[in-house]
PDB file of C-alpha atoms in Angstrom:
ATOM      1  CA  UNK V   1     -33.582 -37.706  11.718  1.00 39.00           C
ATOM      2  CA  UNK V   2     -31.558 -38.669   8.622  1.00 43.00           C
ATOM      3  CA  UNK V   3     -34.648 -39.312   6.462  1.00 49.00           C
ATOM      4  CA  UNK V   4     -35.668 -35.696   5.831  1.00 51.00           C
ATOM      5  CA  UNK V   5     -34.494 -32.152   6.313  1.00 51.00           C
ATOM      6  CA  UNK V   6     -36.183 -30.527   9.209  1.00 52.00           C
ATOM      7  CA  UNK V   7     -36.599 -26.706   9.167  1.00 47.00           C
ATOM      8  CA  UNK V   8     -35.038 -26.445  12.583  1.00 52.00           C
ATOM      9  CA  UNK V   9     -31.867 -28.130  11.146  1.00 65.00           C
ATOM     10  CA  UNK V  10     -31.265 -25.109   8.950  1.00 81.00           C
ATOM     11  CA  UNK V  11     -29.529 -21.910   9.912  1.00 87.00           C
ATOM     12  CA  UNK V  12     -31.386 -18.583   9.565  1.00 88.00           C
ATOM     13  CA  UNK V  13     -30.152 -17.006   6.377  1.00 88.00           C
ATOM     14  CA  UNK V  14     -30.478 -13.563   7.960  1.00 90.00           C
ATOM     15  CA  UNK V  15     -27.508 -14.564  10.167  1.00 93.00           C
ATOM     16  CA  UNK V  16     -25.280 -15.150   7.113  1.00 93.00           C
ATOM     17  CA  UNK V  17     -23.449 -12.420   5.129  1.00 93.00           C
ATOM     18  CA  UNK V  18     -21.763 -13.661   1.942  1.00 92.00           C
ATOM     19  CA  UNK V  19     -18.580 -11.845   1.066  1.00 94.00           C
ATOM     20  CA  UNK V  20     -15.782 -12.179  -1.480  1.00 95.00           C
ATOM     21  CA  UNK V  21     -15.313 -15.355  -3.466  1.00 93.00           C
ATOM     22  CA  UNK V  22     -12.424 -17.480  -2.309  1.00 90.00           C
ATOM     23  CA  UNK V  23     -12.608 -20.178  -5.033  1.00 86.00           C
ATOM     24  CA  UNK V  24     -14.662 -22.531  -7.112  1.00 84.00           C
ATOM     25  CA  UNK V  25     -15.307 -26.211  -6.527  1.00 74.00           C
ATOM     26  CA  UNK V  26     -17.073 -28.988  -8.373  1.00 72.00           C
ATOM     27  CA  UNK V  27     -20.451 -28.067  -6.796  1.00 76.00           C
ATOM     28  CA  UNK V  28     -20.284 -24.310  -6.697  1.00 83.00           C
ATOM     29  CA  UNK V  29     -18.305 -21.490  -5.059  1.00 89.00           C
ATOM     30  CA  UNK V  30     -16.708 -20.880  -1.692  1.00 91.00           C
ATOM     31  CA  UNK V  31     -16.953 -17.375  -0.255  1.00 93.00           C
ATOM     32  CA  UNK V  32     -15.681 -15.675   2.839  1.00 95.00           C
ATOM     33  CA  UNK V  33     -18.456 -14.326   5.006  1.00 95.00           C
ATOM     34  CA  UNK V  34     -19.768 -13.471   8.418  1.00 95.00           C
ATOM     35  CA  UNK V  35     -22.045 -15.546  10.644  1.00 95.00           C
ATOM     36  CA  UNK V  36     -24.154 -13.611  13.172  1.00 93.00           C
ATOM     37  CA  UNK V  37     -22.158 -10.468  12.202  1.00 92.00           C
ATOM     38  CA  UNK V  38     -19.127 -11.514  14.290  1.00 92.00           C
ATOM     39  CA  UNK V  39     -17.716 -14.889  13.224  1.00 93.00           C
ATOM     40  CA  UNK V  40     -15.576 -15.000  10.041  1.00 94.00           C
ATOM     41  CA  UNK V  41     -16.607 -18.084   8.110  1.00 96.00           C
ATOM     42  CA  UNK V  42     -16.271 -19.908   4.777  1.00 94.00           C
ATOM     43  CA  UNK V  43     -19.565 -20.307   2.963  1.00 93.00           C
ATOM     44  CA  UNK V  44     -19.784 -23.168   0.427  1.00 89.00           C
ATOM     45  CA  UNK V  45     -22.581 -22.355  -1.922  1.00 88.00           C
ATOM     46  CA  UNK V  46     -23.907 -25.473  -3.682  1.00 85.00           C
ATOM     47  CA  UNK V  47     -25.601 -24.297  -6.840  1.00 78.00           C
ATOM     48  CA  UNK V  48     -29.119 -25.364  -7.726  1.00 74.00           C
ATOM     49  CA  UNK V  49     -28.063 -27.471 -10.733  1.00 74.00           C
ATOM     50  CA  UNK V  50     -26.281 -29.829  -8.290  1.00 72.00           C
ATOM     51  CA  UNK V  51     -29.313 -30.158  -6.167  1.00 75.00           C
ATOM     52  CA  UNK V  52     -31.293 -32.132  -8.672  1.00 74.00           C
ATOM     53  CA  UNK V  53     -33.434 -34.064  -6.251  1.00 72.00           C
ATOM     54  CA  UNK V  54     -34.351 -34.389  -2.554  1.00 73.00           C
ATOM     55  CA  UNK V  55     -31.926 -37.316  -2.097  1.00 75.00           C
ATOM     56  CA  UNK V  56     -28.973 -35.240  -3.258  1.00 73.00           C
ATOM     57  CA  UNK V  57     -29.888 -32.429  -0.897  1.00 73.00           C
ATOM     58  CA  UNK V  58     -30.335 -34.868   1.918  1.00 75.00           C
ATOM     59  CA  UNK V  59     -26.876 -36.351   1.239  1.00 74.00           C
ATOM     60  CA  UNK V  60     -25.271 -32.892   1.504  1.00 75.00           C
ATOM     61  CA  UNK V  61     -27.186 -32.019   4.648  1.00 74.00           C
ATOM     62  CA  UNK V  62     -26.259 -35.385   6.234  1.00 74.00           C
ATOM     63  CA  UNK V  63     -22.578 -34.797   5.318  1.00 73.00           C
ATOM     64  CA  UNK V  64     -22.720 -31.554   7.281  1.00 76.00           C
ATOM     65  CA  UNK V  65     -24.595 -33.200  10.108  1.00 77.00           C
ATOM     66  CA  UNK V  66     -21.680 -35.646  10.381  1.00 74.00           C
ATOM     67  CA  UNK V  67     -19.161 -32.775  10.230  1.00 77.00           C
ATOM     68  CA  UNK V  68     -21.145 -30.813  12.895  1.00 79.00           C
ATOM     69  CA  UNK V  69     -20.824 -33.813  15.232  1.00 79.00           C
ATOM     70  CA  UNK V  70     -17.046 -33.491  15.017  1.00 84.00           C
ATOM     71  CA  UNK V  71     -15.324 -31.564  17.740  1.00 90.00           C
ATOM     72  CA  UNK V  72     -11.612 -31.859  16.984  1.00 94.00           C
ATOM     73  CA  UNK V  73      -8.985 -29.212  16.281  1.00 95.00           C
ATOM     74  CA  UNK V  74      -8.023 -31.322  13.253  1.00 96.00           C
ATOM     75  CA  UNK V  75     -11.396 -31.494  11.523  1.00 93.00           C
ATOM     76  CA  UNK V  76     -12.997 -28.468   9.825  1.00 91.00           C
ATOM     77  CA  UNK V  77     -15.897 -27.248  11.978  1.00 90.00           C
ATOM     78  CA  UNK V  78     -19.293 -27.045  10.321  1.00 88.00           C
ATOM     79  CA  UNK V  79     -21.590 -24.353  11.771  1.00 90.00           C
ATOM     80  CA  UNK V  80     -24.573 -25.523   9.688  1.00 87.00           C
ATOM     81  CA  UNK V  81     -26.487 -25.300   6.446  1.00 86.00           C
ATOM     82  CA  UNK V  82     -29.089 -22.906   5.105  1.00 86.00           C
ATOM     83  CA  UNK V  83     -31.283 -22.424   2.001  1.00 81.00           C
ATOM     84  CA  UNK V  84     -30.316 -19.355  -0.016  1.00 76.00           C
ATOM     85  CA  UNK V  85     -32.901 -16.593   0.506  1.00 65.00           C
ATOM     86  CA  UNK V  86     -33.235 -15.586  -3.109  1.00 65.00           C
ATOM     87  CA  UNK V  87     -35.301 -18.334  -4.647  1.00 63.00           C
ATOM     88  CA  UNK V  88     -34.217 -20.824  -1.958  1.00 60.00           C
ATOM     89  CA  UNK V  89     -32.660 -23.177  -4.534  1.00 72.00           C
ATOM     90  CA  UNK V  90     -28.993 -23.067  -3.572  1.00 80.00           C
ATOM     91  CA  UNK V  91     -27.665 -24.516  -0.375  1.00 85.00           C
ATOM     92  CA  UNK V  92     -25.283 -22.555   1.830  1.00 89.00           C
ATOM     93  CA  UNK V  93     -22.892 -24.584   4.046  1.00 89.00           C
ATOM     94  CA  UNK V  94     -21.306 -22.423   6.720  1.00 92.00           C
ATOM     95  CA  UNK V  95     -17.862 -23.679   7.735  1.00 92.00           C
ATOM     96  CA  UNK V  96     -14.906 -22.642   9.828  1.00 92.00           C
ATOM     97  CA  UNK V  97     -12.708 -20.304   7.811  1.00 95.00           C
ATOM     98  CA  UNK V  98      -9.218 -21.680   7.216  1.00 94.00           C
ATOM     99  CA  UNK V  99      -7.225 -18.655   6.224  1.00 90.00           C
ATOM    100  CA  UNK V 100      -4.447 -20.494   4.316  1.00 90.00           C
ATOM    101  CA  UNK V 101      -6.756 -22.393   2.010  1.00 89.00           C
ATOM    102  CA  UNK V 102      -6.192 -26.034   1.159  1.00 89.00           C
ATOM    103  CA  UNK V 103      -2.981 -27.995   1.123  1.00 89.00           C
ATOM    104  CA  UNK V 104      -3.019 -28.237  -2.660  1.00 85.00           C
ATOM    105  CA  UNK V 105      -2.973 -24.446  -3.021  1.00 82.00           C
ATOM    106  CA  UNK V 106      -0.374 -24.136  -0.255  1.00 76.00           C
ATOM    107  CA  UNK V 107       2.044 -26.395  -2.131  1.00 74.00           C
ATOM    108  CA  UNK V 108       1.111 -25.348  -5.656  1.00 69.00           C
ATOM    109  CA  UNK V 109       2.220 -21.737  -5.530  1.00 58.00           C
ATOM    110  CA  UNK V 110       4.977 -20.151  -7.577  1.00 51.00           C
ATOM    111  CA  UNK V 111       7.706 -21.572  -5.330  1.00 51.00           C
ATOM    112  CA  UNK V 112       7.155 -25.057  -6.783  1.00 50.00           C
ATOM    113  CA  UNK V 113       7.767 -23.767 -10.371  1.00 53.00           C
ATOM    114  CA  UNK V 114      11.046 -22.086  -9.319  1.00 52.00           C
ATOM    115  CA  UNK V 115      12.244 -25.244  -7.557  1.00 53.00           C
ATOM    116  CA  UNK V 116      10.976 -27.736 -10.159  1.00 57.00           C
ATOM    117  CA  UNK V 117      13.680 -30.301 -10.895  1.00 58.00           C
ATOM    118  CA  UNK V 118      15.541 -29.655  -7.651  1.00 61.00           C
ATOM    119  CA  UNK V 119      15.358 -31.637  -4.421  1.00 60.00           C
ATOM    120  CA  UNK V 120      14.199 -28.572  -2.515  1.00 65.00           C
ATOM    121  CA  UNK V 121      10.691 -28.210  -1.111  1.00 67.00           C
ATOM    122  CA  UNK V 122       9.120 -24.791  -0.474  1.00 68.00           C
ATOM    123  CA  UNK V 123       7.304 -26.037   2.622  1.00 74.00           C
ATOM    124  CA  UNK V 124       9.650 -26.337   5.624  1.00 80.00           C
ATOM    125  CA  UNK V 125      10.156 -29.902   6.816  1.00 83.00           C
ATOM    126  CA  UNK V 126       8.919 -29.132  10.314  1.00 88.00           C
ATOM    127  CA  UNK V 127       5.676 -27.726   8.858  1.00 88.00           C
ATOM    128  CA  UNK V 128       5.297 -30.785   6.640  1.00 88.00           C
ATOM    129  CA  UNK V 129       5.682 -33.082   9.663  1.00 93.00           C
ATOM    130  CA  UNK V 130       3.100 -31.066  11.627  1.00 94.00           C
ATOM    131  CA  UNK V 131       0.616 -31.178   8.772  1.00 94.00           C
ATOM    132  CA  UNK V 132       1.047 -34.961   8.495  1.00 95.00           C
ATOM    133  CA  UNK V 133       0.576 -35.404  12.219  1.00 97.00           C
ATOM    134  CA  UNK V 134      -2.527 -33.176  12.223  1.00 97.00           C
ATOM    135  CA  UNK V 135      -4.028 -35.141   9.284  1.00 96.00           C
ATOM    136  CA  UNK V 136      -3.378 -38.409  11.123  1.00 96.00           C
ATOM    137  CA  UNK V 137      -4.918 -37.032  14.334  1.00 97.00           C
ATOM    138  CA  UNK V 138      -7.995 -35.862  12.341  1.00 95.00           C
ATOM    139  CA  UNK V 139      -8.321 -39.318  10.767  1.00 92.00           C
ATOM    140  CA  UNK V 140      -7.969 -41.020  14.133  1.00 94.00           C
ATOM    141  CA  UNK V 141     -10.726 -38.756  15.480  1.00 93.00           C
ATOM    142  CA  UNK V 142     -13.047 -39.398  12.503  1.00 89.00           C
ATOM    143  CA  UNK V 143     -12.420 -43.133  12.759  1.00 89.00           C
ATOM    144  CA  UNK V 144     -13.170 -42.943  16.537  1.00 91.00           C
ATOM    145  CA  UNK V 145     -16.578 -41.496  15.547  1.00 86.00           C
ATOM    146  CA  UNK V 146     -17.037 -44.681  13.427  1.00 86.00           C
ATOM    147  CA  UNK V 147     -16.669 -42.789  10.145  1.00 82.00           C
ATOM    148  CA  UNK V 148     -14.383 -43.394   7.154  1.00 77.00           C
ATOM    149  CA  UNK V 149     -13.303 -40.310   5.172  1.00 74.00           C
ATOM    150  CA  UNK V 150     -12.790 -42.040   1.760  1.00 72.00           C
ATOM    151  CA  UNK V 151     -11.448 -38.944  -0.060  1.00 80.00           C
ATOM    152  CA  UNK V 152      -8.134 -37.981   1.503  1.00 86.00           C
ATOM    153  CA  UNK V 153      -6.547 -35.535  -0.934  1.00 88.00           C
ATOM    154  CA  UNK V 154      -4.582 -32.250  -0.721  1.00 87.00           C
ATOM    155  CA  UNK V 155      -7.772 -30.338  -1.743  1.00 87.00           C
ATOM    156  CA  UNK V 156      -9.555 -31.815   1.333  1.00 88.00           C
ATOM    157  CA  UNK V 157      -6.934 -30.748   3.884  1.00 92.00           C
ATOM    158  CA  UNK V 158      -7.492 -27.136   4.975  1.00 93.00           C
ATOM    159  CA  UNK V 159      -4.845 -25.034   6.609  1.00 94.00           C
ATOM    160  CA  UNK V 160      -5.122 -22.168   9.031  1.00 94.00           C
ATOM    161  CA  UNK V 161      -2.829 -20.338  11.395  1.00 91.00           C
ATOM    162  CA  UNK V 162      -3.484 -20.490  15.097  1.00 88.00           C
ATOM    163  CA  UNK V 163      -1.206 -18.284  17.254  1.00 91.00           C
ATOM    164  CA  UNK V 164       1.401 -18.326  14.448  1.00 88.00           C
ATOM    165  CA  UNK V 165       1.345 -22.101  13.984  1.00 89.00           C
ATOM    166  CA  UNK V 166      -0.013 -23.791  10.835  1.00 91.00           C
ATOM    167  CA  UNK V 167      -2.805 -26.238  11.719  1.00 95.00           C
ATOM    168  CA  UNK V 168      -4.123 -28.792   9.238  1.00 96.00           C
ATOM    169  CA  UNK V 169      -7.785 -29.860   9.284  1.00 95.00           C
ATOM    170  CA  UNK V 170      -9.671 -32.601   7.419  1.00 92.00           C
ATOM    171  CA  UNK V 171     -12.505 -31.208   5.276  1.00 87.00           C
ATOM    172  CA  UNK V 172     -15.198 -32.461   2.965  1.00 79.00           C
ATOM    173  CA  UNK V 173     -16.725 -35.495   4.552  1.00 72.00           C
ATOM    174  CA  UNK V 174     -19.002 -35.825   1.538  1.00 58.00           C
ATOM    175  CA  UNK V 175     -17.577 -39.246   0.618  1.00 51.00           C
ATOM    176  CA  UNK V 176     -17.452 -40.400   4.227  1.00 52.00           C
ATOM    177  CA  UNK V 177     -19.615 -43.192   5.475  1.00 54.00           C
ATOM    178  CA  UNK V 178     -20.529 -44.257   8.958  1.00 58.00           C
ATOM    179  CA  UNK V 179     -19.269 -47.744   9.970  1.00 54.00           C
TER     180      UNK V 179
END
């Protein structure tokens, strides 16, 4: 149910190994890790100070329930959520690992500084077209699930390579709402 967090809705923290930090976000850190000792994952750790009340925690868990319902190659896969073992105050969100990071980081590297003021773009046009198409397919999928994303931004588009091809995936359905 969407009214409360059931224990069976949470992943077993013993199945989660937190590794190196990949970055920081508004609500905490994102680390690389392992799930069930075999699957490389991203672990979004929402720090306790952002979990001020049960309603906030429920919103985060419900976001990930929505994400877990998605089965599209163009939407970041959510494996599930867990309470941090030490003190149980932080929330761990286990997600598909996108090895290239977000679109903002992909286009914000040193190449932009070198090309600033020119008409050249460091991202090949074919890759830009593919990324755009993937984002549109992800949005079509989410809309087909009767959800609206409401926060499309370069930081919420994750990139990964699949058989040498860059694949773009929608992420962070935190602002999304069901229609």
